[in-house]
PDB file of N, CA and C in Angstrom:
ATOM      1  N   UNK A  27      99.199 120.859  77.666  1.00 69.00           N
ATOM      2  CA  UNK A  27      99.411 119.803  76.703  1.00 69.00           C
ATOM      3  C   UNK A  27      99.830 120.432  75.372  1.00 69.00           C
ATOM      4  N   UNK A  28     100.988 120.119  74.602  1.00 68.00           N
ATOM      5  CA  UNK A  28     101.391 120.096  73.754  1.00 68.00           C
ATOM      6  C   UNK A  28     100.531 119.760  72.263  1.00 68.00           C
ATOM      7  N   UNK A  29      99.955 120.413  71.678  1.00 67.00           N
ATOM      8  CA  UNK A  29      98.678 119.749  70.602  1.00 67.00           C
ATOM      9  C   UNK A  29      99.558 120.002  69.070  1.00 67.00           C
ATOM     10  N   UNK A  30     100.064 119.002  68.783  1.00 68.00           N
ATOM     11  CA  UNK A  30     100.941 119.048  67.512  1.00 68.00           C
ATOM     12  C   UNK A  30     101.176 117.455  66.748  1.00 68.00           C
ATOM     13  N   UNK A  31     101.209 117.242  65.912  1.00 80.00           N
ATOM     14  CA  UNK A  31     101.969 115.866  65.260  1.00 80.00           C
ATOM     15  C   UNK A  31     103.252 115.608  66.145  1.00 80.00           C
ATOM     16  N   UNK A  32     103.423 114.595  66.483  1.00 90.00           N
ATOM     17  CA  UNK A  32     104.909 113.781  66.913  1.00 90.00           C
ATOM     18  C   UNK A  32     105.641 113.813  65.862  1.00 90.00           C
ATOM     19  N   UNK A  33     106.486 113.780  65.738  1.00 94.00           N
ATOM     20  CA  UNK A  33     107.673 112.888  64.817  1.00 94.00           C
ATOM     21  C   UNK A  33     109.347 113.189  65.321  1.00 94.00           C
ATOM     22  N   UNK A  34     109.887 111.894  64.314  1.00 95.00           N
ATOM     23  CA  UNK A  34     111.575 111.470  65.071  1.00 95.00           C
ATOM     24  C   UNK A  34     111.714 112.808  64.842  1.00 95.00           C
ATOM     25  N   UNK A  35     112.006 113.553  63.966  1.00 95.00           N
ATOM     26  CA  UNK A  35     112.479 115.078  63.969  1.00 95.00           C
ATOM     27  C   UNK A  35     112.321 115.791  65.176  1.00 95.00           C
ATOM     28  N   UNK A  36     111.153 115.830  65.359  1.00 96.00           N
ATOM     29  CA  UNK A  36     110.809 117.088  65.965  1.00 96.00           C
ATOM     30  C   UNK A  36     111.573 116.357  67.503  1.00 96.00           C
ATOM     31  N   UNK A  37     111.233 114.788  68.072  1.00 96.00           N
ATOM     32  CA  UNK A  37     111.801 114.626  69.151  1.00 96.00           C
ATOM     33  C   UNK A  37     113.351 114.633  69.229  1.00 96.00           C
ATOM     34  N   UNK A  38     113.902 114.717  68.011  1.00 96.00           N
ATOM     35  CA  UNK A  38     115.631 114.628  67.934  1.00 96.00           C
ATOM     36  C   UNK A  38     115.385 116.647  68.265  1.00 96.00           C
ATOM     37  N   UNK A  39     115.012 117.161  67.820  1.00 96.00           N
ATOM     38  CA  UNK A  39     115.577 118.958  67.887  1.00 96.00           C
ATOM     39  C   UNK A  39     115.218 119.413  69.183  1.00 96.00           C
ATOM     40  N   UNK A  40     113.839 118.493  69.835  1.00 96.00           N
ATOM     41  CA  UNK A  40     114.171 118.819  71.033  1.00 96.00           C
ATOM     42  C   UNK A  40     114.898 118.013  72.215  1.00 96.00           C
ATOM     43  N   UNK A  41     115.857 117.130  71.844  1.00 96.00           N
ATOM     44  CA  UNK A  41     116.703 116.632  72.639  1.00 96.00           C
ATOM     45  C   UNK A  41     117.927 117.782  72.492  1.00 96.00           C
ATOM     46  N   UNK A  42     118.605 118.106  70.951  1.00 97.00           N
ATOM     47  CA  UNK A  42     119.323 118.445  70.826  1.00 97.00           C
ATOM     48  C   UNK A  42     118.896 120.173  71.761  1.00 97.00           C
ATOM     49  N   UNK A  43     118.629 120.347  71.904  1.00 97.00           N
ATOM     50  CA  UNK A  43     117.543 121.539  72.325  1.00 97.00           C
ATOM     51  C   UNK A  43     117.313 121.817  73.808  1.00 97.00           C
ATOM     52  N   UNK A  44     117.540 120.282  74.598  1.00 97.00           N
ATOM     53  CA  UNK A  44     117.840 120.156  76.240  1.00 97.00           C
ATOM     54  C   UNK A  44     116.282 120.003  76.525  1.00 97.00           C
ATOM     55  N   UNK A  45     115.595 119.836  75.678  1.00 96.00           N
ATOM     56  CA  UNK A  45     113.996 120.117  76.133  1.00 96.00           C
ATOM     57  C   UNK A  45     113.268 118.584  75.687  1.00 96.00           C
ATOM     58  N   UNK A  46     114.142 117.572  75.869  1.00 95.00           N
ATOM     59  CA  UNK A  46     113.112 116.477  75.986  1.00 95.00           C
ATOM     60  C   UNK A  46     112.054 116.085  76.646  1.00 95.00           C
ATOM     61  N   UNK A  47     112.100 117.271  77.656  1.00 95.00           N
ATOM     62  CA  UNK A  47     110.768 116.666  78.386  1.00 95.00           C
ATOM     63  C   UNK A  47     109.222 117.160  77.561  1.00 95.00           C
ATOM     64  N   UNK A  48     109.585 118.158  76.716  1.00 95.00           N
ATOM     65  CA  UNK A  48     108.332 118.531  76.236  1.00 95.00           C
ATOM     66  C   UNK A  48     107.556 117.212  75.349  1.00 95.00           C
ATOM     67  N   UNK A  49     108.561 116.091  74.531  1.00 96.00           N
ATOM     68  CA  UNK A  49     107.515 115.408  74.453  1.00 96.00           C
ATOM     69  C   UNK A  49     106.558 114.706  75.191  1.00 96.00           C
ATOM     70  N   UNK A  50     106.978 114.450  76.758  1.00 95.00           N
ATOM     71  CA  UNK A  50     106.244 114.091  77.314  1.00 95.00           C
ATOM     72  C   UNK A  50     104.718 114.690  77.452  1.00 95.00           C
ATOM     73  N   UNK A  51     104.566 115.811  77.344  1.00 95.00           N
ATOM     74  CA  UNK A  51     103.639 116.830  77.345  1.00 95.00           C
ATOM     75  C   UNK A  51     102.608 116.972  76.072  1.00 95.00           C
ATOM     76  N   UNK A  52     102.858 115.737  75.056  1.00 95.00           N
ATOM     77  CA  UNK A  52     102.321 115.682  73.815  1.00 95.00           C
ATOM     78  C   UNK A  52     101.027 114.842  73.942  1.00 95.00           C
ATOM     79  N   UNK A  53     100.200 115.325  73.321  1.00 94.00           N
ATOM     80  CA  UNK A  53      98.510 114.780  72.947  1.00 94.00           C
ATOM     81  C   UNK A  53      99.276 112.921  72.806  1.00 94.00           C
ATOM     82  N   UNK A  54     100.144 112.902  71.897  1.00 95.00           N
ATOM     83  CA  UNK A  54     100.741 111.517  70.847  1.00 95.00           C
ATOM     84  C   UNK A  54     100.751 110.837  72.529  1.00 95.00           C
ATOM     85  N   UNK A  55     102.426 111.466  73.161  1.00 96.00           N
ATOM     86  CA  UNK A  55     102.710 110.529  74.212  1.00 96.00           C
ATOM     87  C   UNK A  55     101.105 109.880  74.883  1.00 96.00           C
ATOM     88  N   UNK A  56     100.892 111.145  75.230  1.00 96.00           N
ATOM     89  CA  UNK A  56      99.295 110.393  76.753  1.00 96.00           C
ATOM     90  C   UNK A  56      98.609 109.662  75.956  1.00 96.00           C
ATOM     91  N   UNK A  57      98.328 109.331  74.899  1.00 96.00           N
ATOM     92  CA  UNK A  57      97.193 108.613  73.969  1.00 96.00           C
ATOM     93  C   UNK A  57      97.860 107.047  74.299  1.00 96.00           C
ATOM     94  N   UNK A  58      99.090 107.357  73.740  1.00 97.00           N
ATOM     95  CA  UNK A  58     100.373 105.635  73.797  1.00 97.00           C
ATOM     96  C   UNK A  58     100.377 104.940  75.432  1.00 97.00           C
ATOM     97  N   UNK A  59     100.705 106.685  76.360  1.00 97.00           N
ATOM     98  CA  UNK A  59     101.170 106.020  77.568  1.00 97.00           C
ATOM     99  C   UNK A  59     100.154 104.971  78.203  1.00 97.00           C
ATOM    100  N   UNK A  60      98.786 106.258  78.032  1.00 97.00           N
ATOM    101  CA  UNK A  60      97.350 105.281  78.797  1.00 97.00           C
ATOM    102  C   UNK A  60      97.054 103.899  78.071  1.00 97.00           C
ATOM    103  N   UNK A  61      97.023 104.161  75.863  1.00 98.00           N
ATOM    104  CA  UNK A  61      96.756 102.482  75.599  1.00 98.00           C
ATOM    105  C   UNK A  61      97.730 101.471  75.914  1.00 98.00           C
ATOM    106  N   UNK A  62      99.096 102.040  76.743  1.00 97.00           N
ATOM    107  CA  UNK A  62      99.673 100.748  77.317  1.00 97.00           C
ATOM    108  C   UNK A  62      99.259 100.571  78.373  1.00 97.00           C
ATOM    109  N   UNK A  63      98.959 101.062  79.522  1.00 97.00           N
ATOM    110  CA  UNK A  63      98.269 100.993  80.849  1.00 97.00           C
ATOM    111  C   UNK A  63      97.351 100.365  81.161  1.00 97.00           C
ATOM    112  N   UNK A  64      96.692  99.958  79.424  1.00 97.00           N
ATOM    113  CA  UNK A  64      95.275  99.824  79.845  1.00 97.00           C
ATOM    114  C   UNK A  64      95.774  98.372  78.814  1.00 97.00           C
ATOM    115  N   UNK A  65      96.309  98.246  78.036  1.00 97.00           N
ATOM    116  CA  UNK A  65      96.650  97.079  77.867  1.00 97.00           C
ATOM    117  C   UNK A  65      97.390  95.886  78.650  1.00 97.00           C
ATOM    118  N   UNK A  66      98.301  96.436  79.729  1.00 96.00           N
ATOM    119  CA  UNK A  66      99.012  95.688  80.571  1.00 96.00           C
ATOM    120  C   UNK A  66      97.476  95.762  82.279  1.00 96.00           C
ATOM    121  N   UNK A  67      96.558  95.825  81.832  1.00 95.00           N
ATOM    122  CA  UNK A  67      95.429  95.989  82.774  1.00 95.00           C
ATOM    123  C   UNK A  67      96.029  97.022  84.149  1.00 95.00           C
ATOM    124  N   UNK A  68      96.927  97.903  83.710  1.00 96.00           N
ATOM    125  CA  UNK A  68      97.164  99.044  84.930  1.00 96.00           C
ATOM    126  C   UNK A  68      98.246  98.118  85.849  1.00 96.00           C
ATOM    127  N   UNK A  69      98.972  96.953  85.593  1.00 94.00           N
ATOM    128  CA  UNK A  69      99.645  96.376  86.289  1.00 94.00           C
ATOM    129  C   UNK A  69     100.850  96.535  85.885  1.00 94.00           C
ATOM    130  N   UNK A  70     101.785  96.372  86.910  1.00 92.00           N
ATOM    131  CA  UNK A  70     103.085  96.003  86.790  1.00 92.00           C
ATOM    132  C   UNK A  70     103.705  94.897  86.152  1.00 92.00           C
ATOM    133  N   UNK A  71     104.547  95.235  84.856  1.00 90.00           N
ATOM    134  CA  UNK A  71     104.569  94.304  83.830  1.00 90.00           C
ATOM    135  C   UNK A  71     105.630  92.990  84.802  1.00 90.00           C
ATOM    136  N   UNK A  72     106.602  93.130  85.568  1.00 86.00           N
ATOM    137  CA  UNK A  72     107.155  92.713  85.827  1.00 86.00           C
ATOM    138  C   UNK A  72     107.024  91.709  87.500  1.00 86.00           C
ATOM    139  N   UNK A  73     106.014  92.890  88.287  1.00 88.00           N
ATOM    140  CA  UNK A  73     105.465  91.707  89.021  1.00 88.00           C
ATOM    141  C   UNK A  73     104.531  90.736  88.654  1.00 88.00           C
ATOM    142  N   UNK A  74     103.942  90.920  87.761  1.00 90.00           N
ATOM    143  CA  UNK A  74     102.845  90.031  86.937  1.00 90.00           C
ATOM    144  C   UNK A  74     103.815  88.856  86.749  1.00 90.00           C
ATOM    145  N   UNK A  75     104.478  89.042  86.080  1.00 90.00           N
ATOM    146  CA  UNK A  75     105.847  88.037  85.723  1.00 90.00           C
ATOM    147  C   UNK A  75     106.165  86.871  86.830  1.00 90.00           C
ATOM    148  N   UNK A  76     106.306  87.184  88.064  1.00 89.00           N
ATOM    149  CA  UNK A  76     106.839  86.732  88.814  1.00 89.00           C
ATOM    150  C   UNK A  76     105.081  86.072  90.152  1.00 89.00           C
ATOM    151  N   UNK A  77     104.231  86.232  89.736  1.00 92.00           N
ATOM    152  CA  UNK A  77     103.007  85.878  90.071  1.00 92.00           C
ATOM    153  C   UNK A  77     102.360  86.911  91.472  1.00 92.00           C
ATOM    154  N   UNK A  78     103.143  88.439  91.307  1.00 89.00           N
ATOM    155  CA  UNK A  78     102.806  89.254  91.963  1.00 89.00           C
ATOM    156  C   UNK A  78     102.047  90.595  91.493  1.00 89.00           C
ATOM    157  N   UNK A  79     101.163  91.169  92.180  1.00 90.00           N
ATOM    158  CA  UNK A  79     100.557  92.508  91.691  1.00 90.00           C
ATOM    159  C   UNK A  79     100.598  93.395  91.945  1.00 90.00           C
ATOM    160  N   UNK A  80     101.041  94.470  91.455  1.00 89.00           N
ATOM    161  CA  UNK A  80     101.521  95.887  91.885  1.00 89.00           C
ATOM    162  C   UNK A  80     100.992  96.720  91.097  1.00 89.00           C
ATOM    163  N   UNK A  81     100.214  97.849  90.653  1.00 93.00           N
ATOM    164  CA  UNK A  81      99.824  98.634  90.244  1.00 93.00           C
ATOM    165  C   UNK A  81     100.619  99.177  89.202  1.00 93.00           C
ATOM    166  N   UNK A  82     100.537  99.726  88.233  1.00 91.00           N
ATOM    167  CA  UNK A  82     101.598 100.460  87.119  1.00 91.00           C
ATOM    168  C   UNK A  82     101.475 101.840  87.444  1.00 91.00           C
ATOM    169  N   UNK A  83     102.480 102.365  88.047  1.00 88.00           N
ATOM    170  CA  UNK A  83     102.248 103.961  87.921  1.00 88.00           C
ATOM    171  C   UNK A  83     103.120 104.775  87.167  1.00 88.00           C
ATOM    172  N   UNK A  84     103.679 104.080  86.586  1.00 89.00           N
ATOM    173  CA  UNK A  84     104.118 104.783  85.542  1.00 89.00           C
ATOM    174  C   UNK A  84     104.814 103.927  83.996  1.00 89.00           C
ATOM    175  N   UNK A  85     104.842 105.143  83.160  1.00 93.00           N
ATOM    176  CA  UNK A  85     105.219 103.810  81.495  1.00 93.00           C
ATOM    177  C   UNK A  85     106.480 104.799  80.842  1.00 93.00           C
ATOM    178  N   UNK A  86     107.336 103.308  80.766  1.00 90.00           N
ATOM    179  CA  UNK A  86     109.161 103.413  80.824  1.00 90.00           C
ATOM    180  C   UNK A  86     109.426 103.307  79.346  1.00 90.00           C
ATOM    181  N   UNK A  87     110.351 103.621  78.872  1.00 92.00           N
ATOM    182  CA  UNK A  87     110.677 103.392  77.624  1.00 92.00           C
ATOM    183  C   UNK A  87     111.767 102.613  77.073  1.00 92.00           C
ATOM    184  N   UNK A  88     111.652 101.006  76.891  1.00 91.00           N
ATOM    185  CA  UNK A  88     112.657 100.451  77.099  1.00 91.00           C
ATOM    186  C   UNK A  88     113.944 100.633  76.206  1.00 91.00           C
ATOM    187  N   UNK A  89     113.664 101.408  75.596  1.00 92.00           N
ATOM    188  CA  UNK A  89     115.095 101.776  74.644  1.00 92.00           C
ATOM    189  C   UNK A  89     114.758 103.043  74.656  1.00 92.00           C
ATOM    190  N   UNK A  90     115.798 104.151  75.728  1.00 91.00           N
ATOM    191  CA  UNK A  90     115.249 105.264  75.884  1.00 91.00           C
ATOM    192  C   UNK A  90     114.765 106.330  75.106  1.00 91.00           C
ATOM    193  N   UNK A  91     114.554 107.579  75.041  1.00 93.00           N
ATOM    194  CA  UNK A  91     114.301 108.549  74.418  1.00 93.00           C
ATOM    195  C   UNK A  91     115.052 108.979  73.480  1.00 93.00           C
ATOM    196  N   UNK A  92     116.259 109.071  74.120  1.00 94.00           N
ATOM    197  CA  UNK A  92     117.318 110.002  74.064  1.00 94.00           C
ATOM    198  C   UNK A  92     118.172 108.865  72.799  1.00 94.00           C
ATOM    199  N   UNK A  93     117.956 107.684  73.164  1.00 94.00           N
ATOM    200  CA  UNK A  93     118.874 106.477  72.250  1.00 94.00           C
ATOM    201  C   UNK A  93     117.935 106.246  70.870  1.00 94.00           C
ATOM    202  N   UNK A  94     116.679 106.483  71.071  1.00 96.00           N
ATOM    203  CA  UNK A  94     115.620 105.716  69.861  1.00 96.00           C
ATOM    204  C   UNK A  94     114.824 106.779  69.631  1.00 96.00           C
ATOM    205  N   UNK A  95     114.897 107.671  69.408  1.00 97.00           N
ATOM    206  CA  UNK A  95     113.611 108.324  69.482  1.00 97.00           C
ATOM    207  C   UNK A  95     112.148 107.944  68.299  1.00 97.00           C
ATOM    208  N   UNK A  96     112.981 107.096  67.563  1.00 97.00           N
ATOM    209  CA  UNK A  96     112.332 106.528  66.266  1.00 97.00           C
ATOM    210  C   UNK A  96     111.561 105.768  66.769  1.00 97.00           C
ATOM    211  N   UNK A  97     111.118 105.268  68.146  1.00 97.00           N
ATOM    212  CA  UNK A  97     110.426 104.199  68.706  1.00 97.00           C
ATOM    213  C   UNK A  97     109.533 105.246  70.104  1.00 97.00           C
ATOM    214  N   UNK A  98     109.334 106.054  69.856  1.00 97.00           N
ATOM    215  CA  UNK A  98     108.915 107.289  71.188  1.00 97.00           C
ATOM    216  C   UNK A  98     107.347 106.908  71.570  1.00 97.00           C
ATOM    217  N   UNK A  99     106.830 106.418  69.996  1.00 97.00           N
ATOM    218  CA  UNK A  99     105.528 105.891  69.952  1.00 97.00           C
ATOM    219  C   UNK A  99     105.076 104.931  69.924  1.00 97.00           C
ATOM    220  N   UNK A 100     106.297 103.655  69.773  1.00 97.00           N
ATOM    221  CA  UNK A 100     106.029 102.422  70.164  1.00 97.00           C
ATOM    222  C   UNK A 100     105.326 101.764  71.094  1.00 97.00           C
ATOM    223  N   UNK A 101     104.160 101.261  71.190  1.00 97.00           N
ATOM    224  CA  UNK A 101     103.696 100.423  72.395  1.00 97.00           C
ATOM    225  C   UNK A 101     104.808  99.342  72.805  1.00 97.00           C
ATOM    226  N   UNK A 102     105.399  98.219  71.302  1.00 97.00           N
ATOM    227  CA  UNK A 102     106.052  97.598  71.790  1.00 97.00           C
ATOM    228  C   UNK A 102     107.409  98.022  72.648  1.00 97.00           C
ATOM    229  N   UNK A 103     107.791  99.113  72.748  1.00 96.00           N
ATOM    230  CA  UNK A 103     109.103  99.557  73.460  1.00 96.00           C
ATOM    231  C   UNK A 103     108.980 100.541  74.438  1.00 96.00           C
ATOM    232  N   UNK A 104     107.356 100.226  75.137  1.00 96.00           N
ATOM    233  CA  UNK A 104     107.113 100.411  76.303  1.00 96.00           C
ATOM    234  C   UNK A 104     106.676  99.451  77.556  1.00 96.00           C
ATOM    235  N   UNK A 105     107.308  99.738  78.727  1.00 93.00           N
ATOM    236  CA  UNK A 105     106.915  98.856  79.946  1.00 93.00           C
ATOM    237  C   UNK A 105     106.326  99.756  80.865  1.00 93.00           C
ATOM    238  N   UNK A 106     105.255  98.880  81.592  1.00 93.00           N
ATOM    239  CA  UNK A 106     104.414  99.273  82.943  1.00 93.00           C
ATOM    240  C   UNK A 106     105.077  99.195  84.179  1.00 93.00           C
ATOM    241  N   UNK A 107     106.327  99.773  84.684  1.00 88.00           N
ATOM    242  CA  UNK A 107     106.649  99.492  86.007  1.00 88.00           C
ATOM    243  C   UNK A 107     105.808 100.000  87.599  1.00 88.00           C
ATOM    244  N   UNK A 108     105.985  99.616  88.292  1.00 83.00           N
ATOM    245  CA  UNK A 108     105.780  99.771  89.715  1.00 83.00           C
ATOM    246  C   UNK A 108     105.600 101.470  89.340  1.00 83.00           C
ATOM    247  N   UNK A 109     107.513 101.512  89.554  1.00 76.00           N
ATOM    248  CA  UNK A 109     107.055 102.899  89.353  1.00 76.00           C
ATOM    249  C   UNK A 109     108.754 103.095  88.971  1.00 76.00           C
ATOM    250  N   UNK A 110     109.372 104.174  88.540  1.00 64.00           N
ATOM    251  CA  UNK A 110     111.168 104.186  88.340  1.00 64.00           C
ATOM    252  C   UNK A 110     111.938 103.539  89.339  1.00 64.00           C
ATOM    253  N   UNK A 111     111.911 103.913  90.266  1.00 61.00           N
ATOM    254  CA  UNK A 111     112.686 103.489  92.023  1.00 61.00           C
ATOM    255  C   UNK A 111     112.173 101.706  91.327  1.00 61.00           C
ATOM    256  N   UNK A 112     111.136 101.225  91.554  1.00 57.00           N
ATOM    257  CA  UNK A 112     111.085  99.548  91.764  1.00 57.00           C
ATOM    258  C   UNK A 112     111.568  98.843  90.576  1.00 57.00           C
ATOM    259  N   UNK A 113     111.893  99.712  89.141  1.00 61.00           N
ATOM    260  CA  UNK A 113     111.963  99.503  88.099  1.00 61.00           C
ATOM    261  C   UNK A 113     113.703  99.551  87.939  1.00 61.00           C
ATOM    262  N   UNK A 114     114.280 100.084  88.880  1.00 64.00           N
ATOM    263  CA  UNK A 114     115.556 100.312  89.032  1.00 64.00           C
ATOM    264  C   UNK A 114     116.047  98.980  89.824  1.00 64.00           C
ATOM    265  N   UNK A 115     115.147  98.614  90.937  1.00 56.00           N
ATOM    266  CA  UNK A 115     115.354  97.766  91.525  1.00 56.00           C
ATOM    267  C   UNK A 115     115.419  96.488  91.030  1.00 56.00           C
ATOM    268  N   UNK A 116     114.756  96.380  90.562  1.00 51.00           N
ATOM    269  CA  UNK A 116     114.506  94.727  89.672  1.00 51.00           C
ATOM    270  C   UNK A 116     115.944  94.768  88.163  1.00 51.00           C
ATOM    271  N   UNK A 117     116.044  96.017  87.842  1.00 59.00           N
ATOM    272  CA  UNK A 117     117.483  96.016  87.015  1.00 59.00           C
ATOM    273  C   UNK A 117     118.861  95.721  87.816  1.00 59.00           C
ATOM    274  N   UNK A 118     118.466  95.689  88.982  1.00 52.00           N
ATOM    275  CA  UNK A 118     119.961  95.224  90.171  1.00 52.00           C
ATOM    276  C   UNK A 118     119.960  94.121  90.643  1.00 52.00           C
ATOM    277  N   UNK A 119     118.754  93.412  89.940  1.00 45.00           N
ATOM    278  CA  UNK A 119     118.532  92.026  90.599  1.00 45.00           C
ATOM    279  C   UNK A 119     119.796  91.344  89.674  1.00 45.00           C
TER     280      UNK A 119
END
């Protein structure tokens, strides 16, 4: 785990840098990812929607990384999908 302050900087130098994945690896991200997980009750934001339940296994960033990074810590500009694959799927609907 990455133990440092977040900020747009530091996630813009490491895009520019090819190393976006290290924010994932940040104290900041896991604190955001889990209080959305646990705010969407560990469910799938989108089968919930549709009066179905699927587990959340993973948290998406709806305006990506790479496009916003000014929003990396946003709860609001995160979603609970299924998982990427079902989250892809429902974007082809």
């Amino acid at each position: 785990m990455i133990k440092r302050k977040v900020t747009t900087d530091w996630i813009i130098s490491q895009i520019r840098e090819g190393k976006a994945y290290r924010f994932y690896l940040t104290a900041d991200w896991k604190k955001v990812r889990d209080a959305k997980k646990a705010k969407e009750h560990y469910e799938c934001e989108r089968c919930r929607a549709v009066g179905k339940y699927s587990p959340c296994e993973a948290v998406h960033h709806k305006l990506h990384l790479k496009v916003r990074p000014d929003l990396a810590l946003d709860i609001n500009n995160l979603e609970c999908p299924v998982s990427y694959t079902h989250l892809r799927a429902h974007e082809t609907l």
